[in-house]
Coordinates of C-alpha atoms and ligand atoms in Angstrom, one line a residue:
M1124 CA -40.2 -59.3 141.0
K1125 CA -42.8 -59.3 138.2
N1126 CA -42.7 -56.4 135.7
F1127 CA -46.1 -54.6 135.1
S1128 CA -45.4 -52.7 132.1
K1129 CA -48.2 -54.5 130.0
S1130 CA -50.8 -53.6 132.5
T1131 CA -53.2 -50.9 132.8
I1132 CA -55.0 -50.3 136.3
Y1133 CA -58.7 -49.0 136.5
Q1134 CA -59.3 -47.1 140.0
I1135 CA -62.6 -47.4 141.8
Y1136 CA -64.0 -45.2 144.5
P1137 CA -66.9 -47.4 145.4
K1138 CA -68.7 -44.9 147.3
S1139 CA -69.3 -43.1 143.8
F1140 CA -69.1 -45.8 141.3
C1141 CA -72.6 -47.6 141.3
D1142 CA -75.3 -48.2 143.5
S1143 CA -76.8 -51.4 143.2
N1144 CA -79.5 -51.2 146.1
G1145 CA -81.0 -47.5 145.8
D1146 CA -79.6 -46.1 148.9
G1147 CA -77.6 -43.3 147.0
V1148 CA -74.3 -44.7 148.1
G1149 CA -72.1 -47.0 145.6
D1150 CA -71.5 -50.5 146.9
I1151 CA -69.6 -53.8 145.8
R1152 CA -72.6 -55.4 144.0
G1153 CA -72.3 -52.0 142.0
I1154 CA -68.9 -52.9 141.0
I1155 CA -69.9 -56.4 140.1
E1156 CA -72.6 -55.4 137.8
K1157 CA -70.2 -53.1 135.7
L1158 CA -67.2 -55.6 135.6
D1159 CA -68.2 -56.3 132.0
Y1160 CA -67.7 -52.4 131.3
I1161 CA -64.4 -52.4 132.9
R1162 CA -63.3 -55.6 131.0
S1163 CA -64.4 -53.7 128.0
L1164 CA -61.8 -50.9 128.7
G1165 CA -59.0 -53.6 128.3
V1166 CA -57.5 -52.9 131.5
D1167 CA -55.9 -55.7 133.7
Y1168 CA -56.6 -54.6 137.2
I1169 CA -59.0 -52.8 139.5
W1170 CA -57.8 -51.2 142.2
S1171 CA -60.7 -50.1 144.7
T1172 CA -60.1 -47.7 147.4
P1173 CA -61.0 -49.1 150.9
F1174 CA -64.6 -50.6 151.5
F1175 CA -63.5 -52.1 155.2
K1176 CA -65.3 -51.4 158.3
S1177 CA -64.9 -47.9 159.2
P1178 CA -66.8 -44.7 160.7
M1179 CA -65.9 -43.2 157.3
N1180 CA -64.7 -40.0 158.7
D1181 CA -62.3 -40.0 155.7
N1182 CA -64.5 -42.3 153.6
G1183 CA -62.8 -45.5 154.3
Y1184 CA -59.2 -44.5 155.0
D1185 CA -59.9 -44.5 158.5
I1186 CA -60.3 -48.4 159.2
E1187 CA -61.7 -49.9 162.0
D1188 CA -61.2 -53.7 161.2
Y1189 CA -59.0 -54.7 158.3
L1190 CA -60.6 -58.0 158.0
D1191 CA -64.4 -56.8 157.9
I1192 CA -66.6 -55.3 155.4
N1193 CA -68.4 -51.9 155.9
P1194 CA -72.2 -52.8 155.6
M1195 CA -72.7 -49.8 153.5
F1196 CA -70.7 -51.3 150.8
G1197 CA -71.8 -54.9 151.2
N1198 CA -70.5 -58.2 153.1
M1199 CA -67.8 -60.9 152.8
E1200 CA -69.8 -62.9 150.3
D1201 CA -70.0 -59.9 147.9
V1202 CA -66.4 -59.4 148.2
T1203 CA -65.7 -63.0 147.3
E1204 CA -67.9 -62.9 144.4
L1205 CA -66.4 -59.7 143.3
I1206 CA -62.9 -61.4 143.2
T1207 CA -64.3 -64.5 141.4
E1208 CA -66.3 -62.6 138.9
A1209 CA -63.4 -60.1 138.0
G1210 CA -60.9 -63.2 137.9
K1211 CA -63.6 -64.9 135.4
R1212 CA -63.0 -61.7 133.1
G1213 CA -59.3 -61.8 133.6
L1214 CA -59.3 -58.7 135.9
G1215 CA -57.2 -58.8 139.2
I1216 CA -58.3 -57.1 142.2
I1217 CA -56.0 -54.7 144.1
F1218 CA -56.9 -53.7 147.7
D1219 CA -56.1 -50.5 149.3
M1220 CA -53.8 -51.1 152.5
V1221 CA -54.1 -48.1 154.7
F1222 CA -51.4 -49.1 157.1
N1223 CA -49.7 -45.8 158.4
H1224 CA -52.8 -45.4 160.6
T1225 CA -56.1 -47.2 162.0
S1226 CA -59.4 -45.3 162.8
T1227 CA -59.6 -44.6 166.5
E1228 CA -62.4 -46.7 166.4
H1229 CA -60.2 -49.7 165.9
E1230 CA -60.4 -52.4 168.6
W1231 CA -56.3 -51.5 169.0
F1232 CA -56.9 -48.0 169.7
K1233 CA -59.7 -48.6 172.2
R1234 CA -57.7 -50.7 174.2
A1235 CA -54.8 -48.3 174.1
L1236 CA -57.3 -45.5 175.3
A1237 CA -58.3 -47.9 178.2
G1238 CA -54.7 -47.9 179.2
E1239 CA -53.8 -51.3 177.9
E1240 CA -49.8 -51.0 177.8
K1241 CA -49.5 -53.4 175.0
Y1242 CA -51.9 -51.4 172.6
M1243 CA -50.5 -48.0 173.6
N1244 CA -47.3 -49.4 172.3
Y1245 CA -49.2 -50.0 168.8
Y1246 CA -49.7 -46.4 168.3
I1247 CA -47.3 -43.1 169.0
F1248 CA -48.2 -41.6 172.4
R1249 CA -46.2 -38.9 174.1
D1250 CA -46.1 -37.5 177.6
G1251 CA -47.0 -33.9 178.0
N1252 CA -48.9 -31.2 179.5
A1253 CA -52.5 -30.5 177.9
D1254 CA -51.5 -27.2 176.7
E1255 CA -48.4 -28.2 175.1
P1256 CA -48.1 -30.7 172.0
P1257 CA -45.0 -32.8 171.9
T1258 CA -43.9 -31.0 168.6
N1259 CA -45.4 -28.3 166.4
W1260 CA -46.1 -30.7 163.6
Q1261 CA -49.2 -30.2 161.3
S1262 CA -51.6 -32.6 160.3
K1263 CA -52.3 -32.9 156.5
F1264 CA -55.9 -32.0 157.1
G1265 CA -55.0 -29.1 158.9
G1266 CA -54.4 -28.1 162.5
S1267 CA -51.8 -30.0 164.9
A1268 CA -50.7 -33.6 164.1
W1269 CA -51.3 -34.5 168.0
E1270 CA -54.3 -35.0 170.1
Y1271 CA -54.4 -34.8 173.8
V1272 CA -55.9 -37.9 175.8
P1273 CA -56.6 -36.5 179.3
S1274 CA -57.5 -39.8 180.9
L1275 CA -53.8 -40.9 179.9
G1276 CA -52.3 -37.4 180.4
K1277 CA -50.6 -38.3 176.9
W1278 CA -50.8 -37.1 173.4
Y1279 CA -51.0 -39.5 170.2
L1280 CA -49.6 -38.7 166.9
H1281 CA -52.2 -38.3 163.6
L1282 CA -50.5 -37.0 160.6
F1283 CA -54.2 -37.2 159.1
D1284 CA -57.5 -36.7 160.8
V1285 CA -57.9 -36.8 164.4
T1286 CA -59.7 -40.1 164.0
Q1287 CA -56.7 -41.6 162.0
A1288 CA -54.0 -42.5 164.9
D1289 CA -50.5 -43.4 163.6
L1290 CA -49.5 -46.9 164.0
N1291 CA -46.0 -47.4 165.5
W1292 CA -44.3 -49.5 163.1
D1293 CA -41.3 -49.7 165.2
N1294 CA -43.1 -52.3 167.1
P1295 CA -42.7 -55.6 165.6
E1296 CA -45.8 -56.8 166.9
V1297 CA -47.6 -54.1 164.7
R1298 CA -45.7 -55.2 161.6
N1299 CA -46.9 -58.9 162.2
E1300 CA -50.3 -57.8 162.6
L1301 CA -50.3 -56.0 159.4
K1302 CA -48.7 -59.1 157.8
K1303 CA -51.6 -61.0 158.8
V1304 CA -54.0 -58.6 157.3
I1305 CA -52.1 -59.0 153.8
L1306 CA -52.0 -62.9 154.4
F1307 CA -55.8 -63.0 154.9
W1308 CA -56.6 -61.2 151.7
K1309 CA -54.0 -62.8 149.5
D1310 CA -55.4 -66.1 150.6
K1311 CA -58.9 -64.8 149.3
G1312 CA -57.5 -64.3 146.0
V1313 CA -56.7 -60.5 145.9
R1314 CA -54.2 -60.1 143.2
G1315 CA -52.2 -56.9 144.2
F1316 CA -51.9 -54.3 147.0
R1317 CA -51.8 -50.4 147.0
F1318 CA -50.3 -48.9 150.1
D1319 CA -51.4 -45.8 151.4
V1320 CA -48.9 -43.1 152.1
V1321 CA -46.7 -45.7 152.9
N1322 CA -43.3 -43.8 152.9
L1323 CA -44.8 -42.0 156.0
I1324 CA -44.8 -45.4 158.1
S1325 CA -41.3 -45.1 159.8
K1326 CA -41.1 -42.0 162.1
P1327 CA -37.8 -40.6 163.6
E1328 CA -36.2 -41.8 166.7
I1329 CA -36.3 -38.3 168.4
F1330 CA -39.4 -36.1 168.1
R1331 CA -38.6 -32.6 167.4
D1332 CA -40.1 -29.3 166.6
D1333 CA -39.9 -28.2 162.7
E1334 CA -38.7 -24.7 162.3
E1335 CA -38.9 -24.5 158.6
G1336 CA -42.1 -26.5 157.7
D1337 CA -45.1 -28.8 159.1
G1338 CA -42.8 -31.6 160.2
R1339 CA -42.8 -33.7 157.1
R1340 CA -39.2 -33.6 156.4
F1341 CA -38.9 -36.0 159.8
Y1342 CA -41.2 -38.7 158.8
T1343 CA -41.2 -38.7 155.0
D1344 CA -39.1 -41.6 153.6
G1345 CA -38.2 -42.1 157.3
P1346 CA -35.4 -44.2 158.9
H1347 CA -36.5 -47.5 158.6
V1348 CA -39.0 -47.5 155.7
H1349 CA -37.0 -49.7 153.1
E1350 CA -36.0 -52.2 155.9
Y1351 CA -40.0 -52.4 157.0
L1352 CA -41.2 -52.8 153.3
K1353 CA -38.8 -55.5 152.5
E1354 CA -39.7 -57.4 155.5
L1355 CA -43.5 -57.0 155.0
V1356 CA -42.9 -58.2 151.3
A1357 CA -40.7 -61.1 152.2
D1358 CA -42.9 -62.3 155.3
T1359 CA -46.3 -62.3 153.1
G1360 CA -44.7 -63.7 149.9
I1361 CA -46.1 -60.8 147.8
E1362 CA -42.9 -60.0 145.6
D1363 CA -44.7 -61.3 142.4
M1364 CA -47.9 -59.3 143.2
L1365 CA -48.9 -55.9 141.9
T1366 CA -47.7 -53.7 144.6
V1367 CA -48.1 -49.9 144.3
G1368 CA -46.9 -47.4 147.2
E1369 CA -48.3 -44.1 147.7
M1370 CA -45.5 -41.7 148.2
S1371 CA -46.3 -38.4 149.9
S1372 CA -43.8 -35.6 149.1
T1373 CA -41.2 -38.1 148.3
C1374 CA -38.0 -37.9 146.2
I1375 CA -36.6 -39.7 143.3
D1376 CA -33.7 -41.6 145.0
H1377 CA -36.3 -43.1 147.5
C1378 CA -38.6 -44.0 144.8
I1379 CA -35.7 -46.0 142.8
R1380 CA -35.2 -47.8 145.8
Y1381 CA -38.8 -48.6 146.8
T1382 CA -39.1 -49.9 142.9
D1383 CA -35.9 -51.4 141.7
P1384 CA -36.9 -55.2 141.4
G1385 CA -33.5 -56.1 142.9
E1386 CA -34.8 -54.3 146.2
K1387 CA -37.7 -56.4 146.4
E1388 CA -40.0 -53.7 148.0
L1389 CA -42.7 -52.6 145.5
S1390 CA -43.6 -52.8 141.8
M1391 CA -44.1 -49.3 141.3
C1392 CA -44.8 -45.9 143.3
F1393 CA -47.2 -43.1 142.6
N1394 CA -45.7 -39.7 143.4
F1395 CA -47.4 -36.0 143.1
H1396 CA -44.8 -33.7 142.1
H1397 CA -46.5 -33.2 138.6
L1398 CA -49.8 -32.5 140.3
K1399 CA -48.4 -29.5 142.3
I1400 CA -47.7 -27.2 139.2
D1401 CA -50.5 -25.2 140.1
Y1402 CA -49.6 -24.8 143.9
K1403 CA -48.6 -21.1 144.5
D1404 CA -45.2 -21.5 146.4
G1405 CA -46.0 -25.4 147.0
E1406 CA -49.3 -24.5 148.9
K1407 CA -52.1 -26.6 148.3
W1408 CA -54.6 -24.0 149.2
E1409 CA -52.8 -21.0 147.1
L1410 CA -53.9 -21.0 143.7
Q1411 CA -51.8 -20.1 140.5
R1412 CA -51.9 -21.2 136.9
P1413 CA -50.1 -24.5 135.8
D1414 CA -46.6 -23.9 135.2
Y1415 CA -45.9 -26.2 131.9
D1416 CA -42.1 -25.7 132.1
K1417 CA -41.9 -27.0 135.6
L1418 CA -44.3 -29.7 134.6
K1419 CA -42.1 -30.8 131.9
D1420 CA -39.0 -30.5 134.0
I1421 CA -40.6 -33.0 136.4
F1422 CA -41.5 -35.4 133.9
R1423 CA -38.1 -35.4 132.2
E1424 CA -36.3 -35.8 135.5
W1425 CA -38.7 -38.5 137.0
Q1426 CA -38.9 -40.5 133.6
L1427 CA -34.9 -40.1 132.7
R1428 CA -33.7 -40.9 136.7
M1429 CA -36.1 -43.8 136.8
Q1430 CA -35.2 -45.4 133.6
E1431 CA -31.5 -44.8 134.3
K1432 CA -31.7 -46.4 137.6
N1433 CA -34.2 -49.1 137.0
G1434 CA -37.0 -47.7 139.0
W1435 CA -40.7 -47.9 137.8
N1436 CA -43.2 -45.3 138.0
A1437 CA -47.0 -45.3 138.3
V1438 CA -48.3 -42.8 135.9
F1439 CA -51.4 -40.8 136.3
W1440 CA -53.2 -37.6 136.4
C1441 CA -56.3 -38.5 138.3
N1442 CA -57.4 -40.1 141.5
H1443 CA -59.9 -39.9 144.4
D1444 CA -57.7 -37.0 146.0
Q1445 CA -57.3 -34.8 142.9
P1446 CA -59.4 -32.5 141.0
R1447 CA -60.6 -33.5 137.5
V1448 CA -57.5 -33.2 135.0
V1449 CA -59.6 -31.9 132.1
S1450 CA -60.8 -29.0 134.4
R1451 CA -57.4 -28.4 135.7
L1452 CA -55.1 -28.6 132.6
G1453 CA -57.6 -29.0 129.8
D1454 CA -60.5 -27.2 128.7
E1455 CA -64.1 -27.6 129.8
H1456 CA -65.7 -25.8 126.7
K1457 CA -64.9 -25.7 123.2
Y1458 CA -61.9 -28.2 123.3
W1459 CA -63.4 -30.5 126.0
K1460 CA -62.8 -33.6 123.7
E1461 CA -59.6 -32.9 122.3
S1462 CA -58.1 -31.7 125.7
A1463 CA -59.3 -34.9 127.4
K1464 CA -57.7 -37.3 124.8
M1465 CA -54.5 -35.3 124.5
L1466 CA -54.1 -35.5 128.5
A1467 CA -54.9 -39.4 128.1
C1468 CA -52.4 -39.6 125.3
S1469 CA -49.6 -37.7 127.1
I1470 CA -49.6 -39.7 130.3
H1471 CA -50.4 -43.3 128.7
M1472 CA -47.5 -43.2 126.5
L1473 CA -44.8 -42.5 129.1
R1474 CA -42.7 -45.0 130.5
G1475 CA -44.7 -46.5 133.5
T1476 CA -47.9 -48.3 134.5
P1477 CA -51.0 -46.2 133.6
Y1478 CA -53.9 -45.7 136.0
I1479 CA -57.1 -44.5 134.9
Y1480 CA -59.5 -43.3 137.8
Q1481 CA -63.4 -44.0 137.2
G1482 CA -64.8 -41.3 135.1
E1483 CA -61.5 -39.9 133.5
E1484 CA -62.3 -42.3 130.6
I1485 CA -65.2 -40.3 129.8
G1486 CA -63.6 -36.9 130.4
M1487 CA -65.7 -36.2 133.5
M1488 CA -65.0 -32.6 135.0
N1489 CA -65.0 -30.8 138.3
P1490 CA -68.7 -30.1 139.6
H1491 CA -68.3 -26.5 140.5
F1492 CA -70.1 -26.6 143.7
D1493 CA -71.1 -23.0 145.0
K1494 CA -71.9 -23.7 148.6
I1495 CA -70.1 -25.2 151.4
E1496 CA -73.1 -27.5 152.1
D1497 CA -72.1 -29.5 148.9
Y1498 CA -68.8 -30.5 150.3
R1499 CA -68.4 -33.8 152.1
D1500 CA -64.5 -34.2 152.6
V1501 CA -63.2 -33.7 155.8
E1502 CA -60.2 -31.9 154.4
S1503 CA -62.2 -29.5 152.5
I1504 CA -64.5 -28.7 155.4
N1505 CA -61.5 -28.2 157.5
Y1506 CA -59.5 -26.1 155.2
Y1507 CA -62.7 -23.9 154.6
K1508 CA -62.6 -22.8 158.1
I1509 CA -59.0 -22.3 157.9
L1510 CA -59.1 -20.2 154.9
R1511 CA -61.9 -18.2 156.1
E1512 CA -60.0 -17.7 159.7
S1513 CA -57.0 -16.7 157.6
G1514 CA -59.3 -13.7 156.1
K1515 CA -60.3 -15.0 153.0
S1516 CA -64.1 -14.0 152.0
K1517 CA -66.7 -16.7 151.6
E1518 CA -66.2 -16.2 147.9
E1519 CA -62.4 -16.6 147.8
A1520 CA -62.7 -19.4 150.0
L1521 CA -65.5 -21.4 147.9
H1522 CA -63.3 -20.5 144.7
I1523 CA -60.3 -22.2 146.2
L1524 CA -62.3 -25.5 147.2
G1525 CA -63.7 -25.5 143.8
E1526 CA -60.2 -25.8 142.2
R1527 CA -58.7 -27.9 145.2
S1528 CA -61.3 -29.9 146.8
R1529 CA -60.9 -33.7 146.7
D1530 CA -64.8 -34.0 146.1
N1531 CA -64.0 -32.6 142.8
S1532 CA -63.3 -36.3 141.8
R1533 CA -65.7 -38.0 144.1
T1534 CA -68.9 -37.0 142.5
P1535 CA -70.9 -40.1 141.3
M1536 CA -69.7 -41.8 138.0
Q1537 CA -71.9 -40.9 135.1
W1538 CA -73.1 -44.2 133.3
D1539 CA -76.0 -42.3 131.3
N1540 CA -78.0 -38.9 130.8
T1541 CA -80.8 -39.5 133.4
K1542 CA -81.4 -37.3 136.6
Y1543 CA -78.9 -39.2 138.7
A1544 CA -76.7 -40.5 135.9
G1545 CA -77.5 -44.0 136.3
F1546 CA -75.6 -44.1 139.6
S1547 CA -78.2 -44.6 141.6
E1548 CA -82.2 -44.6 141.6
A1549 CA -81.9 -42.4 144.8
E1550 CA -80.5 -38.9 145.5
P1551 CA -76.6 -39.4 145.7
W1552 CA -74.7 -38.8 148.7
I1553 CA -72.9 -36.1 146.9
S1554 CA -74.2 -34.0 144.3
L1555 CA -73.6 -34.4 140.5
P1556 CA -72.3 -31.8 138.1
E1557 CA -75.1 -29.7 136.7
D1558 CA -73.6 -29.4 133.3
R1559 CA -72.6 -32.8 132.0
E1560 CA -74.2 -33.2 128.5
G1561 CA -72.6 -36.2 126.6
V1562 CA -70.3 -36.8 129.6
N1563 CA -71.6 -40.4 130.4
V1564 CA -70.6 -43.9 129.2
Y1565 CA -73.8 -44.6 127.5
D1566 CA -73.7 -41.7 124.8
Q1567 CA -69.7 -42.2 124.6
E1568 CA -70.4 -45.9 123.8
A1569 CA -72.4 -44.8 120.7
D1570 CA -69.7 -42.6 119.5
E1571 CA -66.8 -44.1 117.6
D1572 CA -64.6 -40.6 118.4
S1573 CA -65.6 -40.5 121.9
V1574 CA -63.1 -40.0 124.8
L1575 CA -64.0 -43.3 126.2
N1576 CA -63.3 -45.2 123.0
F1577 CA -59.9 -43.2 122.7
Y1578 CA -58.8 -44.5 126.2
R1579 CA -59.7 -48.0 124.7
K1580 CA -57.5 -47.3 122.0
L1581 CA -54.4 -46.4 124.5
V1582 CA -55.0 -49.4 126.6
K1583 CA -54.9 -51.6 123.4
L1584 CA -51.9 -49.9 121.8
R1585 CA -49.8 -50.8 125.0
K1586 CA -50.8 -54.4 124.6
E1587 CA -49.8 -54.3 120.9
Y1588 CA -46.4 -52.2 120.9
E1589 CA -43.5 -53.5 123.0
V1590 CA -42.0 -50.0 122.6
I1591 CA -44.9 -48.6 124.7
R1592 CA -44.2 -51.0 127.4
D1593 CA -40.6 -51.4 127.6
G1594 CA -38.9 -49.1 125.1
S1595 CA -36.9 -46.3 126.5
I1596 CA -37.6 -42.5 126.5
E1597 CA -36.2 -39.5 125.4
F1598 CA -37.7 -36.0 125.6
I1599 CA -37.6 -33.6 122.6
F1600 CA -38.9 -30.0 121.7
D1601 CA -37.9 -29.1 125.2
S1602 CA -37.6 -25.2 124.1
V1603 CA -41.1 -25.0 123.5
K1604 CA -43.0 -24.5 126.7
E1605 CA -46.6 -25.7 125.4
I1606 CA -45.3 -29.2 123.9
L1607 CA -44.6 -32.2 125.8
A1608 CA -43.0 -34.3 123.4
Y1609 CA -41.0 -37.4 123.7
K1610 CA -39.7 -40.5 121.7
R1611 CA -39.9 -44.0 122.9
V1612 CA -37.2 -46.3 121.5
G1613 CA -37.7 -49.8 121.4
E1614 CA -36.9 -53.0 119.9
D1615 CA -40.0 -53.3 117.4
G1616 CA -39.2 -49.6 116.3
D1617 CA -39.5 -46.3 117.7
I1618 CA -42.6 -43.8 118.2
L1619 CA -42.9 -40.1 118.7
V1620 CA -45.5 -38.6 120.9
L1621 CA -46.3 -34.9 120.3
N1622 CA -48.9 -33.2 123.0
N1623 CA -49.9 -29.6 122.6
M1624 CA -50.9 -28.6 126.1
S1625 CA -52.3 -25.4 124.9
K1626 CA -55.5 -23.9 123.6
D1627 CA -53.5 -22.2 120.8
E1628 CA -51.9 -23.7 117.6
V1629 CA -48.1 -24.1 118.4
S1630 CA -45.4 -24.3 115.6
L1631 CA -42.7 -27.2 116.1
P1632 CA -39.3 -26.1 116.2
Q1633 CA -38.5 -28.6 113.5
S1634 CA -41.0 -30.1 111.0
I1635 CA -41.6 -33.7 110.9
D1636 CA -41.5 -35.5 107.6
M1637 CA -44.1 -38.2 107.6
T1638 CA -42.5 -40.2 104.6
G1639 CA -42.5 -43.8 105.8
R1640 CA -44.4 -42.9 109.0
K1641 CA -47.7 -43.9 110.3
I1642 CA -49.8 -42.4 112.7
L1643 CA -50.9 -44.8 115.3
L1644 CA -53.3 -42.4 117.2
S1645 CA -54.3 -38.8 117.1
N1646 CA -57.2 -36.7 118.3
Y1647 CA -57.7 -34.9 115.1
D1648 CA -58.3 -35.9 111.5
E1649 CA -55.6 -37.8 110.2
S1650 CA -55.5 -36.2 107.1
R1651 CA -51.7 -34.7 107.6
I1652 CA -49.6 -37.2 105.4
S1653 CA -46.9 -35.2 104.3
G1654 CA -45.3 -33.5 107.1
I1655 CA -46.3 -31.9 110.6
D1656 CA -45.1 -28.2 111.4
V1657 CA -47.8 -27.1 113.8
L1658 CA -49.9 -28.8 116.3
R1659 CA -53.5 -27.5 116.8
P1660 CA -55.2 -26.7 120.2
Y1661 CA -54.8 -29.7 122.4
E1662 CA -53.6 -31.9 119.6
C1663 CA -51.7 -35.1 120.1
I1664 CA -50.3 -37.4 117.8
V1665 CA -48.4 -41.0 118.1
I1666 CA -46.4 -41.5 115.3
Q1667 CA -44.6 -44.6 114.4
Ligands
TEU132 O1 -53.7 -39.8 150.7 C1 -52.6 -39.2 151.0 C2 -52.0 -37.8 150.9 O2 -51.4 -37.2 151.4 C3 -53.0 -37.0 149.9 O3 -53.2 -37.1 148.6 C4 -53.9 -36.1 150.7 O4 -55.1 -36.2 150.2 C5 -53.4 -34.5 150.4 O5 -52.1 -34.5 150.5 C6 -54.1 -33.7 151.5 O6 -53.5 -32.6 151.1 C7 -54.0 -41.0 151.0 C8 -55.4 -41.4 150.5 O7 -55.3 -41.5 149.1 C9 -56.3 -40.4 150.9 O8 -57.7 -40.4 150.3 C10 -56.5 -40.3 152.4 O9 -57.2 -39.2 153.1 C11 -55.0 -40.4 153.1 O10 -54.2 -41.1 152.4 C12 -55.2 -40.5 154.4 O11 -55.2 -41.9 154.6

């Protein structure tokens, strides 16, 4: 298994990245047009979320045909050109493989619905009466995880939307079909794969009600997940490619196994525990202020345990399912720039492979939509109804969506300061934030001190310093809640990384003598030569 500590990955949500044909929807040719920009960031790989044939109920995570391209995004020639043109610029393309489920529009599911036994075994059907689902499990998007099919007298399982039917990985034919998909794209020159919710693929042998929760404890990191992953990797020969698993509600012990090179499963995995520190009692749709003690505990635990046991983290704040991190943990006003840079620094200097989600590198913020009609995401629309039914007022429900909706990260990429931000000539499929002055690539290219140029420096530092890539990590100043600080220890020397997560000045428990030390990067002026006792609002410093 190869090591990807040197790499930085740029994530694209194609629908919102760049529209080349003026229909208000981003497309593959739009990505091709922006390859030089992506290259200029210094990153090594591009992960694009799915652009395969799909009815788009979940924006492409509901796949109808894994080997065909959604005409909304382009065609096979465009994809081939994307792979070739990216390759010319030293960029590898990572495809998003949604293998836990297919769209109910997929040929396999349609044949299952028609009663063909072979294809019914591709999915998870259970007998039952129309008024009683097989278990009380809940879909991640709200409501029951089961849907009844009257013509068959059976229920099928869907952990996500009702149009996303879970595949039956216990059926070797299913596993073989999916291997063919990998081989097809590998042959076309794709250089890596992201596996969507791959820790949910192995369901339990016996399905029973969950008296304590929504059912996830029965199918998360399920009984055969490691075996199935090993088989998929070995039979497709992708062990040296970049592979990243998206792990929903996982735990460290499993993530160590997923990513320990000796296990030959995945290069790295995403987990989301650090992004639940503002969930009240673990509930996504209940707000609370971010708990920084908890954030630090989670980072410490995951970083240290993964290090000790040879696991590897994908490190990130943002993706297409998460609200914008500056809005969430930073400051949208006075300290917008400082906080955007500090958040970048705090994550990029950790032990792991960093991911940048489109727009994060220019400090994009949540759009603050104020009416339900602005929302497009299936999860947001479902939960709006659920919140209203549970007694929340319109305003309360919209306030929660404003903080939590996945659409917060799906607004068009802001390329310049024109009406549609240079994303499209036409009105985009989803609105842009109204207040976005200076938050665009054009303006930030011209400013040496921009958030954009700060991201470039972070990516470059990783290339230059072995300690950032492969050094070990120790956490320091644990007692100060607002400060996330750590030391990386490597063969080419050590570095100290200090981040003030708050809007106030915070004193360090111990002053740092700067004699013989050098500041590698900082988000304030670098005039503090003699020593450091306090960190200014959202200040970050990397010291060698
Ligand atoms: O997301 C999986 C997932 O569980 C979430 O991040 C999800 O959005 C959240 O938990 C709901 O509260 C992946 C994809 O990233 C997401 O876009 C898809 O909708 C989902 O899988 C289904 O394929």
